[in-house]
Tab-separated table of C-alpha atoms in Angstrom:
chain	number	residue	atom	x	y	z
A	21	UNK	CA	-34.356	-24.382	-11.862
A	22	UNK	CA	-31.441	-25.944	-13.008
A	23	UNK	CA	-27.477	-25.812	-11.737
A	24	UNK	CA	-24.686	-26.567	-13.959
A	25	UNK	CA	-21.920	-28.231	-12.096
A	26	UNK	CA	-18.581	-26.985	-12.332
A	27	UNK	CA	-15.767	-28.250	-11.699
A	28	UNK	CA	-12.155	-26.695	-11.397
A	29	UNK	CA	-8.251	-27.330	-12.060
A	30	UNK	CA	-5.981	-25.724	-10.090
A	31	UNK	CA	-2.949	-25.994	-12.877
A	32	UNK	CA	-5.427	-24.714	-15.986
A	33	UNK	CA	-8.015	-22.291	-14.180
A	34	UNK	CA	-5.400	-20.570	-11.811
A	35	UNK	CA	-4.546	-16.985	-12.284
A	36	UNK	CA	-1.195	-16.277	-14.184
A	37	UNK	CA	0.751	-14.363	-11.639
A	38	UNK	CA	4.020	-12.360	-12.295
A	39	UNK	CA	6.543	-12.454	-9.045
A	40	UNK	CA	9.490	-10.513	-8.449
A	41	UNK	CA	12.055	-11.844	-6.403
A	42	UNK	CA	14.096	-9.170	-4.731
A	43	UNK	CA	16.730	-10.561	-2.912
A	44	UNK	CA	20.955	-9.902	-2.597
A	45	UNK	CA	21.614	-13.535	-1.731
A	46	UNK	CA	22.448	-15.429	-5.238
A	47	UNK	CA	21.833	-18.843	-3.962
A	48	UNK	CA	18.942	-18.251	-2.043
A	49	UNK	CA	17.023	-16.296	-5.025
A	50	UNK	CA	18.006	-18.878	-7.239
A	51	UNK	CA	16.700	-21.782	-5.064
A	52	UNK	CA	13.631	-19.761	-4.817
A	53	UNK	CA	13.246	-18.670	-8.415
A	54	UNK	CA	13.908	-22.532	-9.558
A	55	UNK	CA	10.858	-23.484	-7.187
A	56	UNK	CA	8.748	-20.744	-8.255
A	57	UNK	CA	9.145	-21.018	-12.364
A	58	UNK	CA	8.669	-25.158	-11.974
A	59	UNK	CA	4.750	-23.869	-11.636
A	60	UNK	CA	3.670	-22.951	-15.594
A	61	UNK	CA	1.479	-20.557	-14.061
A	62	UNK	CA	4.105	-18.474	-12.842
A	63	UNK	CA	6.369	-16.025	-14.523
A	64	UNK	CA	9.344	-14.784	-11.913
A	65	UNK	CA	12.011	-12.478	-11.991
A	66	UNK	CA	14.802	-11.809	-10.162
A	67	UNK	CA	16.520	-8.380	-8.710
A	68	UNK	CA	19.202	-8.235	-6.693
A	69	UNK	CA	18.410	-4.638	-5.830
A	70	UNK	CA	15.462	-2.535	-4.446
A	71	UNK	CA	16.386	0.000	-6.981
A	72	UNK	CA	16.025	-2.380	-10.207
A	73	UNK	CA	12.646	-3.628	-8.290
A	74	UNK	CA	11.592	-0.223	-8.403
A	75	UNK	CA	12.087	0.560	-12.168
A	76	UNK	CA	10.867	-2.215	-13.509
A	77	UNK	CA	6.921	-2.026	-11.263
A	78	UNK	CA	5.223	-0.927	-14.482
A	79	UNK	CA	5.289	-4.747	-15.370
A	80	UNK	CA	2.479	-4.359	-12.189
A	81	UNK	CA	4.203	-7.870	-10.258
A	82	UNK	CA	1.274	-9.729	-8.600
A	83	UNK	CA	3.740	-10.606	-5.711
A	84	UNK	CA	6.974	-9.288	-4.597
A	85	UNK	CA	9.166	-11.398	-2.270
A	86	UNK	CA	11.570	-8.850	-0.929
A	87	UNK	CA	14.653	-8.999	1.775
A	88	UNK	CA	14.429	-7.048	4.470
A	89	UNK	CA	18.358	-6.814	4.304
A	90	UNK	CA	19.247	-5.996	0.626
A	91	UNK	CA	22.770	-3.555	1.073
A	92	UNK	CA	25.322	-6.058	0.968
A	93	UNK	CA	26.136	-5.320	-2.615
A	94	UNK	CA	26.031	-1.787	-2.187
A	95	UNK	CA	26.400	-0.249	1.140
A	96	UNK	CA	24.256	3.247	0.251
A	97	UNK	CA	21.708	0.988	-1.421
A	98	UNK	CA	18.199	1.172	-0.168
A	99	UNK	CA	17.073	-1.430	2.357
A	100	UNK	CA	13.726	-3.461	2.209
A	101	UNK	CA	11.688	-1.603	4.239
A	102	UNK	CA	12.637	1.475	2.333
A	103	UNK	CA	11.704	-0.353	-0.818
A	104	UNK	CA	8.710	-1.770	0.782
A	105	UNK	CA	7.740	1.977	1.264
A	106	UNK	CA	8.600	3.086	-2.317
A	107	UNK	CA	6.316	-0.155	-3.758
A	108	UNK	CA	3.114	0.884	-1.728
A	109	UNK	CA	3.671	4.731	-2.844
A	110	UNK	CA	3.616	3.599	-6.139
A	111	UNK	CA	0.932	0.798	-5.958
A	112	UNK	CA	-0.615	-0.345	-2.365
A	113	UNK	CA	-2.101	-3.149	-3.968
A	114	UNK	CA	0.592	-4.944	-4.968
A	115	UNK	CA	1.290	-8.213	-2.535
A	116	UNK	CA	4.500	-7.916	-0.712
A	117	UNK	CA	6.147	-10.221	1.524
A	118	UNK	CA	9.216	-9.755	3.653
A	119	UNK	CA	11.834	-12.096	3.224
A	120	UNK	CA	14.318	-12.208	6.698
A	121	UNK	CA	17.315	-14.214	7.906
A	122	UNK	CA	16.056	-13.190	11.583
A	123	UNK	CA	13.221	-13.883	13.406
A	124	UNK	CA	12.202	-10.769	15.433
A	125	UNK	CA	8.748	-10.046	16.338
A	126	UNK	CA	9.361	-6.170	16.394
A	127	UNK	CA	10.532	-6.220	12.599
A	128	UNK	CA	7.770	-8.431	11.594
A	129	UNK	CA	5.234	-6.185	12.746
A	130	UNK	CA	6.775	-3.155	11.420
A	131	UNK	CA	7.012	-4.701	7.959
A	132	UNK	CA	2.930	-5.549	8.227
A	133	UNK	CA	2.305	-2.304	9.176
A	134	UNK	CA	3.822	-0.824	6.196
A	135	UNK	CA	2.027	-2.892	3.812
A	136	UNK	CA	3.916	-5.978	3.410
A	137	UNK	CA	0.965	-8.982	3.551
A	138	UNK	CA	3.872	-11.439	5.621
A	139	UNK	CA	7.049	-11.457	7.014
A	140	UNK	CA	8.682	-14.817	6.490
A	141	UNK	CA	12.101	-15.881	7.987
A	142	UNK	CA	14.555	-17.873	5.629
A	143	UNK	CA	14.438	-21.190	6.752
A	144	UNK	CA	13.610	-24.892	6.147
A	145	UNK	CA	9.452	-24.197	5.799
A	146	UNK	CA	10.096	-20.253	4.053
A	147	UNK	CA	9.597	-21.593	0.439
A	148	UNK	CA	6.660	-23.550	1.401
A	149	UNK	CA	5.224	-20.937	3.315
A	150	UNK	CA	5.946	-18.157	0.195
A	151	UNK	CA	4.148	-20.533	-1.831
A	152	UNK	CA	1.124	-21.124	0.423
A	153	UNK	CA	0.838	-17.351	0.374
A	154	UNK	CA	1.302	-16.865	-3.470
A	155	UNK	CA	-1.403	-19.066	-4.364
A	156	UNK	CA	-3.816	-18.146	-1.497
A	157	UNK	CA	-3.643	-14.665	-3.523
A	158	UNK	CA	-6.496	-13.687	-6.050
């Protein structure tokens, strides 16, 4: 018997993967969303509300990077846990992870508990860390 070896290229056999970025802070989404598109294998878009998240899921987003805090542009908007609820009603298999400007261990677990894969705080390693997570993701 007889094995072929293979071999494999990150960049060329990687799954295309669509992410949405759902997020109220400008520069931080933008930051992001630069990072993210630099990899050709990666098609992101950006929301600055739950609600526009929400209409456009029949795109079916590999990943979703959402903010836990996302009503600073409209005070009766829906928050990121709300959202995060709304996403998994619609389609539990769809990878979520929490985006937060706080580090609280009671909020992280209640955002893994609700479906979200990983609660990240914004900081120096959060990009990194999204990233790590995007592409340990079949």
């Amino acid at each position: 018997m007889s094995f072929k070896k293979k071999t494999y290229n990150n960049l060329t056999n990687m799954k295309e993967k669509l992410i949405f970025i759902v997020d109220d802070d400008e520069m931080l989404s933008g930051m992001l969303f630069d990072r993210l598109s630099s990899n050709p294998n990666y098609t992101v878009q950006l929301y600055p509300t739950g609600e526009e998240c929400l209409k456009a899921l029949d795109q079916h987003p590999d990943v979703i990077i959402l903010d836990y805090y996302l009503n600073t542009i409209e005070p009766d908007a829906a928050n990121g846990m709300e959202i995060l609820q709304e996403i998994k009603k619609i389609d539990k298999h769809i990878t979520v992870i929490m985006l937060s400007s706080q580090e609280q261990y009671g909020k992280a677990v209640q955002t893994i508990v609700k479906g979200a894969l990983e609660y990240v705080v914004k900081g120096q390693d959060a990009f990194d860390r999204i990233e790590t997570i995007i592409r340990a993701q079949p």
